[in-house]
Coordinates of C-alpha atoms and ligand atoms in Angstrom, one line a residue:
M16 CA 76.1 178.8 106.8
K17 CA 77.7 176.1 108.8
L18 CA 78.5 173.0 106.8
K19 CA 79.8 169.6 107.5
I20 CA 81.9 166.9 105.7
L21 CA 81.4 163.3 106.4
K22 CA 83.8 160.5 105.4
F23 CA 83.0 156.8 105.4
G24 CA 85.8 154.2 105.5
G25 CA 85.9 150.7 103.6
T26 CA 84.3 148.7 106.4
A27 CA 81.5 151.2 106.8
V28 CA 80.6 150.5 103.2
G29 CA 81.8 147.0 102.9
S30 CA 78.3 145.4 102.2
P31 CA 74.8 146.3 101.1
E32 CA 73.5 146.2 104.7
R33 CA 76.3 148.5 105.8
I34 CA 75.7 150.8 103.0
Q35 CA 72.0 151.1 104.1
Q36 CA 73.4 151.9 107.5
V37 CA 75.6 154.6 106.1
I38 CA 72.7 156.1 104.3
R39 CA 70.6 156.2 107.5
I40 CA 73.5 157.9 109.2
I41 CA 73.7 160.5 106.3
E42 CA 70.0 161.1 106.5
N43 CA 70.1 161.6 110.3
A44 CA 73.1 164.1 109.9
L45 CA 71.0 166.1 107.4
L46 CA 68.4 166.5 110.0
D47 CA 71.0 168.2 112.1
G48 CA 72.2 170.5 109.5
P49 CA 73.6 170.8 106.0
I50 CA 76.3 168.6 104.7
R51 CA 78.6 169.8 101.9
V52 CA 80.4 166.7 100.9
V53 CA 80.3 162.9 101.7
V54 CA 83.7 161.2 100.9
F55 CA 83.8 157.3 100.5
S56 CA 86.5 154.7 100.5
A57 CA 86.4 151.6 98.4
M58 CA 84.3 148.7 99.8
S59 CA 86.5 147.0 102.3
G60 CA 89.1 144.6 100.9
V61 CA 88.7 145.9 97.2
T62 CA 91.9 148.1 97.2
N63 CA 93.9 145.1 98.3
Q64 CA 92.3 142.8 95.8
L65 CA 92.9 145.3 93.0
I66 CA 96.6 145.4 93.9
Q67 CA 96.7 141.6 94.2
I68 CA 95.2 141.0 90.7
S69 CA 97.4 143.7 89.1
Q70 CA 100.4 141.7 90.4
Q71 CA 99.1 138.5 89.3
A72 CA 98.3 139.8 85.8
S73 CA 101.8 141.3 85.6
Q74 CA 103.2 137.9 86.3
N75 CA 101.1 136.5 83.5
D76 CA 99.1 134.5 86.0
E77 CA 95.6 134.0 84.5
S78 CA 94.0 133.5 87.9
Y79 CA 93.7 137.2 88.3
L80 CA 90.5 136.7 86.3
T81 CA 88.8 134.7 89.0
T82 CA 89.3 137.5 91.7
F83 CA 88.4 140.1 89.1
M84 CA 85.0 138.4 88.6
K85 CA 84.4 138.1 92.2
I86 CA 85.0 141.9 92.8
E87 CA 82.7 142.5 89.8
Q88 CA 80.0 140.3 91.3
K89 CA 80.3 142.0 94.7
H90 CA 79.5 145.3 93.2
L91 CA 76.6 144.1 90.9
D92 CA 75.1 142.3 93.8
T93 CA 75.3 145.5 95.9
V94 CA 73.5 147.3 93.2
K95 CA 70.8 144.6 92.9
T96 CA 70.4 144.4 96.7
L97 CA 70.1 148.2 97.3
L98 CA 68.2 149.5 94.3
E99 CA 64.7 149.1 93.3
I100 CA 64.3 146.9 90.2
K101 CA 63.1 149.7 88.1
N102 CA 66.2 151.8 88.8
Q103 CA 68.7 148.9 88.4
S104 CA 69.2 148.6 84.7
S105 CA 71.1 151.9 84.0
V106 CA 73.3 151.6 87.1
L107 CA 74.1 148.0 86.3
A108 CA 75.1 149.2 82.8
N109 CA 77.4 151.9 84.2
V110 CA 79.1 149.5 86.7
K111 CA 79.6 147.0 83.8
L112 CA 81.2 149.7 81.8
L113 CA 83.6 150.5 84.7
F114 CA 84.4 146.9 84.8
N115 CA 84.9 146.5 81.1
E116 CA 87.5 149.3 81.2
L117 CA 89.2 147.7 84.3
E118 CA 89.3 144.4 82.4
D119 CA 90.9 145.9 79.4
I120 CA 93.6 147.6 81.5
L121 CA 94.4 144.4 83.4
H122 CA 94.6 142.4 80.2
G123 CA 97.1 145.1 79.0
V124 CA 99.1 144.4 82.2
F125 CA 98.8 140.7 81.5
L126 CA 100.0 141.0 77.9
I127 CA 102.9 143.3 78.5
R128 CA 103.8 141.6 81.9
E129 CA 104.6 144.9 83.4
L130 CA 103.0 146.9 86.2
T131 CA 104.1 150.4 86.7
S132 CA 103.1 152.4 89.7
K133 CA 101.2 154.7 87.4
T134 CA 99.1 151.8 86.0
L135 CA 98.5 150.5 89.5
D136 CA 97.1 154.0 90.6
L137 CA 94.7 153.8 87.6
I138 CA 93.5 150.3 88.6
M139 CA 93.2 151.2 92.3
S140 CA 91.1 154.3 91.5
F141 CA 88.3 151.8 90.3
G142 CA 87.6 150.9 94.0
E143 CA 86.5 154.4 95.1
R144 CA 84.9 155.2 91.8
L145 CA 82.6 152.1 92.0
S146 CA 81.7 152.4 95.7
T147 CA 81.0 156.1 95.5
Y148 CA 79.0 155.8 92.3
I149 CA 76.9 153.0 93.7
I150 CA 76.2 154.7 97.0
Y151 CA 75.3 157.7 95.1
E152 CA 72.8 156.0 93.0
C153 CA 71.2 154.4 96.2
M154 CA 70.8 157.6 97.9
H155 CA 69.6 159.3 94.7
Q156 CA 66.5 157.0 94.7
K157 CA 65.1 159.0 97.7
F158 CA 67.1 162.1 97.7
K159 CA 67.3 164.0 94.5
D160 CA 69.7 167.0 95.4
I161 CA 73.1 165.1 95.3
E162 CA 75.6 164.7 92.7
Y163 CA 78.4 162.2 92.1
L164 CA 81.9 163.8 92.1
D165 CA 85.0 162.1 90.8
L166 CA 87.8 164.1 92.6
R167 CA 90.4 163.3 90.2
K168 CA 88.9 166.3 88.6
L169 CA 89.8 168.8 91.4
I170 CA 92.7 167.3 93.4
K171 CA 95.8 168.0 91.7
T172 CA 99.2 166.3 92.5
D173 CA 102.7 165.6 91.4
A174 CA 103.5 162.4 89.6
N175 CA 104.7 160.6 92.4
F176 CA 102.4 157.6 91.8
G177 CA 101.4 155.7 94.8
A178 CA 101.7 158.4 97.3
A179 CA 101.3 161.6 95.3
Q180 CA 101.9 165.1 96.8
V181 CA 99.0 167.5 96.7
N182 CA 99.4 170.9 94.8
F183 CA 97.3 172.7 97.6
K184 CA 97.0 176.0 95.9
L185 CA 95.6 174.7 92.6
T186 CA 93.5 172.1 94.4
E187 CA 92.0 174.7 96.7
Q188 CA 91.2 176.9 93.7
N189 CA 89.6 174.0 91.8
I190 CA 87.5 173.1 94.8
K191 CA 86.3 176.6 95.5
I192 CA 85.3 177.2 91.9
Y193 CA 83.6 173.9 91.5
F194 CA 81.7 174.0 94.7
N195 CA 80.5 177.6 94.0
D196 CA 78.9 176.2 90.8
H197 CA 77.6 173.0 92.5
P198 CA 75.4 173.8 95.4
A199 CA 74.0 170.2 95.7
L200 CA 75.5 167.8 98.3
Q201 CA 78.4 166.0 96.6
F202 CA 79.1 162.3 97.0
A203 CA 82.9 162.3 96.3
T204 CA 85.6 159.6 95.7
G205 CA 88.2 159.3 98.5
F206 CA 91.8 158.5 97.8
I207 CA 92.1 159.5 94.2
S208 CA 93.5 162.5 92.4
S209 CA 95.4 163.3 89.2
T210 CA 98.4 165.0 87.8
L211 CA 98.5 168.3 85.8
K212 CA 98.4 165.9 82.7
D213 CA 95.2 164.4 84.1
E214 CA 96.9 161.0 84.9
T215 CA 95.3 159.3 87.7
T216 CA 97.2 159.3 91.1
T217 CA 96.4 158.2 94.6
L218 CA 97.2 159.9 97.9
G219 CA 98.7 156.9 99.7
R220 CA 97.0 153.8 101.4
G221 CA 94.4 155.0 103.8
G222 CA 94.2 158.3 101.8
S223 CA 90.5 158.8 101.9
D224 CA 90.7 160.5 105.2
F225 CA 93.1 162.9 103.7
T226 CA 90.7 163.7 100.9
A227 CA 88.1 164.7 103.4
A228 CA 90.7 167.0 105.1
I229 CA 91.6 168.6 101.7
L230 CA 87.9 169.4 101.1
G231 CA 87.3 170.5 104.5
A232 CA 90.2 172.9 104.6
A233 CA 89.4 174.2 101.2
L234 CA 85.8 174.8 102.0
K235 CA 86.3 176.0 105.7
V236 CA 83.6 173.7 107.0
E237 CA 82.5 173.6 110.5
A238 CA 83.7 170.0 111.1
V239 CA 84.9 166.9 109.5
D240 CA 83.3 163.6 110.6
I241 CA 85.4 160.5 110.0
W242 CA 83.1 157.5 110.3
T243 CA 84.9 154.3 110.8
D244 CA 84.6 150.9 112.4
V245 CA 86.0 151.7 115.9
S246 CA 84.7 154.1 118.6
G247 CA 87.4 156.8 118.1
M248 CA 91.0 157.0 118.9
M249 CA 91.8 154.7 121.8
T250 CA 94.1 155.1 124.7
A251 CA 96.1 152.2 123.3
D252 CA 95.6 149.4 120.6
P253 CA 92.8 147.4 122.0
N254 CA 94.1 144.3 120.4
K255 CA 97.2 144.6 122.6
V256 CA 95.7 146.3 125.6
P257 CA 92.3 144.7 126.4
T258 CA 91.5 147.6 129.0
A259 CA 92.0 150.5 126.4
F260 CA 89.2 152.8 126.0
P261 CA 88.1 155.5 123.6
I262 CA 89.7 159.1 124.1
S263 CA 86.8 161.7 124.2
Q264 CA 88.9 164.8 123.4
M265 CA 92.4 165.4 122.2
T266 CA 94.4 168.1 120.4
Y267 CA 95.6 167.9 116.7
E268 CA 99.2 167.4 117.9
E269 CA 98.2 164.5 120.1
A270 CA 96.2 163.0 117.4
M271 CA 99.1 163.4 115.0
E272 CA 101.5 161.9 117.4
M273 CA 99.2 158.8 118.1
S274 CA 98.6 158.3 114.5
Y275 CA 102.2 158.5 113.4
F276 CA 103.0 156.1 116.1
G277 CA 100.8 153.3 114.9
A278 CA 97.2 154.1 115.9
K279 CA 95.7 153.3 112.6
V280 CA 92.4 155.1 113.2
I281 CA 93.2 158.1 110.9
Y282 CA 95.7 158.5 108.2
P283 CA 98.4 160.9 109.6
P284 CA 98.5 163.6 106.9
T285 CA 94.8 164.2 107.5
I286 CA 95.3 166.3 110.5
Q287 CA 97.6 169.0 109.2
P288 CA 95.3 170.9 106.7
L289 CA 92.6 171.0 109.3
L290 CA 94.8 172.0 112.0
E291 CA 95.9 175.1 110.0
K292 CA 92.3 176.2 109.5
N293 CA 91.2 175.1 113.0
I294 CA 88.6 172.7 111.9
P295 CA 87.6 170.2 114.4
I296 CA 87.6 166.4 113.5
R297 CA 85.4 163.8 115.0
I298 CA 86.0 160.1 114.7
L299 CA 82.8 158.1 114.9
N300 CA 81.8 154.5 114.7
V301 CA 79.2 153.5 112.2
F302 CA 78.4 150.4 114.2
K303 CA 77.7 152.5 117.3
A304 CA 76.4 155.8 115.8
E305 CA 75.2 157.1 119.0
F306 CA 78.5 157.1 120.6
A307 CA 80.3 160.4 120.8
G308 CA 83.6 159.1 119.5
T309 CA 86.7 161.3 119.5
Y310 CA 86.8 165.1 119.2
I311 CA 90.0 166.5 117.9
S312 CA 90.5 170.3 118.0
N313 CA 93.1 172.8 119.3
Q314 CA 91.7 172.9 122.9
I315 CA 93.7 171.4 125.7
M316 CA 91.5 170.6 128.6
N317 CA 93.0 171.8 131.8
N318 CA 91.0 169.7 134.0
Q319 CA 92.1 166.4 132.3
K320 CA 91.4 163.3 134.2
Y321 CA 94.5 161.5 133.2
L322 CA 98.1 162.6 133.0
I323 CA 98.7 161.3 129.5
R324 CA 96.4 160.9 126.5
G325 CA 97.4 157.6 125.0
I326 CA 100.2 155.1 124.4
S327 CA 101.0 153.6 120.9
S328 CA 103.7 151.4 119.6
I329 CA 105.5 150.3 116.4
P330 CA 106.9 146.8 116.4
E331 CA 109.7 145.4 113.9
I332 CA 112.1 148.2 114.7
S333 CA 115.9 148.1 114.4
L334 CA 118.3 150.4 116.0
L335 CA 121.5 151.4 114.2
R336 CA 124.3 152.6 116.4
V337 CA 127.1 154.7 115.0
Q338 CA 129.8 155.3 117.6
G339 CA 133.3 156.1 118.0
S340 CA 135.9 158.2 119.9
G341 CA 136.6 160.2 116.7
M342 CA 133.0 161.5 116.7
I343 CA 133.3 163.7 119.7
G344 CA 133.3 167.4 118.9
V345 CA 133.4 166.7 115.1
V346 CA 131.0 168.8 113.1
G347 CA 128.8 167.2 110.4
I348 CA 128.7 163.6 111.4
A349 CA 125.0 163.7 112.1
G350 CA 124.3 165.7 108.9
R351 CA 126.2 163.2 106.8
L352 CA 124.4 160.3 108.6
F353 CA 120.9 161.7 107.8
T354 CA 121.7 162.8 104.3
A355 CA 123.1 159.4 103.5
L356 CA 119.9 157.6 104.7
A357 CA 117.6 160.2 103.1
R358 CA 119.4 159.7 99.7
E359 CA 118.4 156.1 100.0
K360 CA 114.9 157.0 101.0
I361 CA 115.3 155.4 104.4
N362 CA 112.9 156.6 106.9
V363 CA 114.3 157.4 110.4
I364 CA 111.6 156.9 113.1
L365 CA 113.5 158.0 116.2
I366 CA 116.8 159.5 116.9
T367 CA 119.0 159.7 120.0
Q368 CA 122.4 161.3 120.7
A369 CA 124.0 161.3 124.0
S370 CA 125.6 164.7 124.8
S371 CA 129.0 163.0 125.1
E372 CA 128.6 162.8 121.4
H373 CA 130.1 159.4 121.5
S374 CA 127.2 157.8 119.7
I375 CA 124.1 158.4 117.7
C376 CA 121.4 155.9 117.4
V377 CA 118.7 155.9 114.8
A378 CA 115.6 153.6 114.6
V379 CA 114.4 152.3 111.4
T380 CA 112.1 149.7 110.3
R381 CA 113.3 146.0 110.2
A382 CA 112.9 146.0 106.5
D383 CA 115.3 148.9 106.0
A384 CA 117.8 147.9 108.6
D385 CA 120.4 146.1 106.5
R386 CA 120.2 148.5 103.8
A387 CA 120.7 151.4 106.3
R388 CA 123.8 149.7 107.7
A389 CA 125.2 149.2 104.2
V390 CA 124.6 152.9 103.4
L391 CA 126.2 154.1 106.6
E392 CA 129.2 151.8 106.3
N393 CA 129.7 153.3 102.8
E394 CA 129.2 156.9 104.1
F395 CA 131.9 156.5 106.9
V396 CA 134.1 154.1 105.2
L397 CA 137.2 156.4 105.7
E398 CA 136.4 157.0 109.4
I399 CA 135.9 153.3 110.0
Q400 CA 139.2 152.5 108.4
A401 CA 140.9 155.1 110.5
H402 CA 139.1 153.8 113.6
H403 CA 137.5 157.1 114.4
I404 CA 134.1 155.3 114.1
D405 CA 133.5 151.7 115.1
A406 CA 131.8 149.2 113.1
I407 CA 128.0 150.0 112.8
V408 CA 126.0 148.0 115.1
I409 CA 122.4 146.9 114.5
E410 CA 120.1 145.8 117.1
K411 CA 117.1 143.9 115.7
A412 CA 113.7 142.7 117.1
L413 CA 113.0 145.9 118.9
A414 CA 109.7 148.0 119.3
I415 CA 109.1 151.7 120.0
I416 CA 106.5 152.6 122.7
A417 CA 105.3 156.2 122.5
V418 CA 103.6 157.9 125.3
V419 CA 101.6 160.8 124.3
G420 CA 99.9 163.8 125.8
A421 CA 100.0 167.6 125.8
N422 CA 99.7 167.7 129.5
M423 CA 103.1 166.2 129.9
R424 CA 104.5 169.6 129.1
R425 CA 103.5 171.0 132.5
T426 CA 103.6 167.9 134.7
P427 CA 106.9 166.7 136.2
G428 CA 107.5 163.1 137.0
I429 CA 105.8 161.4 134.1
A430 CA 109.1 159.9 132.7
G431 CA 109.6 158.6 136.2
K432 CA 106.3 157.0 136.3
I433 CA 106.9 155.3 133.0
F434 CA 110.3 153.9 134.0
Q435 CA 108.9 152.8 137.3
A436 CA 106.2 150.9 135.6
L437 CA 108.7 149.3 133.2
G438 CA 111.3 148.6 135.9
N439 CA 108.6 146.8 138.0
A440 CA 107.9 144.5 135.0
Q441 CA 111.5 143.9 134.4
I442 CA 111.4 145.6 131.0
N443 CA 114.8 146.9 129.9
V444 CA 114.8 150.3 128.0
V445 CA 117.3 150.2 125.2
A446 CA 116.9 153.9 124.1
I447 CA 114.8 156.9 124.9
A448 CA 113.7 160.0 123.0
Q449 CA 111.7 163.0 124.0
G450 CA 111.1 166.0 121.6
S451 CA 111.3 169.4 123.3
S452 CA 107.7 169.7 122.6
E453 CA 107.3 167.2 125.5
L454 CA 104.3 165.8 123.7
N455 CA 105.7 162.4 123.3
I456 CA 108.2 160.2 125.2
S457 CA 109.4 157.4 123.0
L458 CA 111.1 154.3 124.5
V459 CA 112.9 151.5 122.5
I460 CA 112.4 148.1 124.1
D461 CA 112.7 144.4 123.3
E462 CA 110.1 143.5 120.7
A463 CA 108.9 140.6 122.8
M464 CA 108.0 142.9 125.6
E465 CA 105.9 145.3 123.6
K466 CA 102.5 144.0 124.8
K467 CA 103.6 143.8 128.4
A468 CA 105.1 147.3 128.3
L469 CA 101.9 148.9 126.8
N470 CA 99.9 147.1 129.5
V471 CA 101.9 148.0 132.5
I472 CA 102.0 151.7 131.3
H473 CA 98.3 151.7 130.5
T474 CA 97.6 150.4 134.0
M475 CA 100.0 153.0 135.6
F476 CA 98.3 156.0 133.9
F477 CA 94.7 155.0 133.2
E478 CA 93.7 152.3 135.6
D479 CA 95.5 152.9 139.0
Q480 CA 95.0 156.6 138.5
L481 CA 91.3 156.3 137.9
I482 CA 91.0 154.1 141.1
K483 CA 92.7 156.9 142.9
S484 CA 90.6 159.7 141.7
Q485 CA 87.4 157.5 142.4
E486 CA 88.6 157.0 145.9
K487 CA 88.9 160.8 146.3
S488 CA 85.5 161.6 145.1
Ligands
LIG11 N1 90.8 152.4 99.6 C1 92.0 153.1 99.9 C2 92.8 152.1 100.7 O1 92.4 151.0 101.0 C3 91.9 154.4 100.5 C4 91.2 154.3 101.9 O2 90.3 153.4 102.2 O3 91.2 155.3 102.7 O4 93.9 152.4 101.0
MG12 MG1 91.1 154.4 106.7

């Protein structure tokens, strides 16, 4: 039988009214066909607030209690608004129990003035446990054949608290066994998981999307529907490009490129498990439920209207340049450079090396830049002393613009058009990278030009082109 998974993000479940809307969406979807699981995020803002009060408590700052009470009130009010009075008392009691437990943990943090990432994961887990439990109870008033599922039971990870790595083999087994025994529709917690010792872990901020993907892949569902607060993946960030519009269809690879490069619609690791099993993802808007959103699958449309799929960007980038005449033809410099950065857990966002081998540039976040330079100066201290490598140069206040599209593979001249658009707008390109997959052309430019660059490229590929094709037809 064909089954689906739905996932609702924090804004979708952020208030009692929105939860009602979500329940209507679930009811409608059920008319269309069976749903196996619905995954929920914490109510919007709650994860951030939980982090904030944990930090306050660890600094022995009593004001954490004020926010704690606000969070508690918000959840209790949600129950009171959504449940009939006769159903309220047991649910309120359960919610209270959760808050008592949370209060005890926070009090512990307050007393010992220490917040480990392990404790923080446990504290954050309350967000999803509360939202999911409450929504489950609301739906349960009318719809009996559902169950609440705390996915810490099934999703097993390593002990890398804060961004744990999933043990897919074990997790998949757990999921299959559990779902075999539980035919009812499951209302499941996003974001949270546990170690082999049953300590609570989390899958990284925004990780509820990933939860849906893990379930979808294990259960081989027909599709995973991610319900969020925008109408899908957009051609560019609409806050920066007012003319951006939703992309109706894209490939997994394109979606991955777009999401790694700053389009925050979907948590990037979500795509991989679904790509492997060829399960399509739909991104849908709870506020415009009738809109088709974005459909992500392995199909490349040949009669695509536009040459590219989208443009995204990352601001606050710094570029480190390692250069020197002593690098030419020397084996192992790049290897040492990346190993040194990796050892310090510095993430490299983009790399370029000219074929003269005279210089290597790596882009890192601004926050990592000074540390990265220190690491490289240390790694190449002998070469720098011997003048084989010059001093390591950092350029700050840059942005990366990434132009994404599977069609670029077959179409010559796209890079030319991008440079033409930037050149006309007097925007200087500091560095360029294109992977041989030709899925993404990335350009490093001055940060102050980010918005302008996005807009001129968007106009070139999506607006001017559209006008031309309309003229033709
Ligand atoms: N609640 C978690 C967060 O805010 C997970 C999610 O919403 O996807 O990061
Ligand atoms: Mg999200």
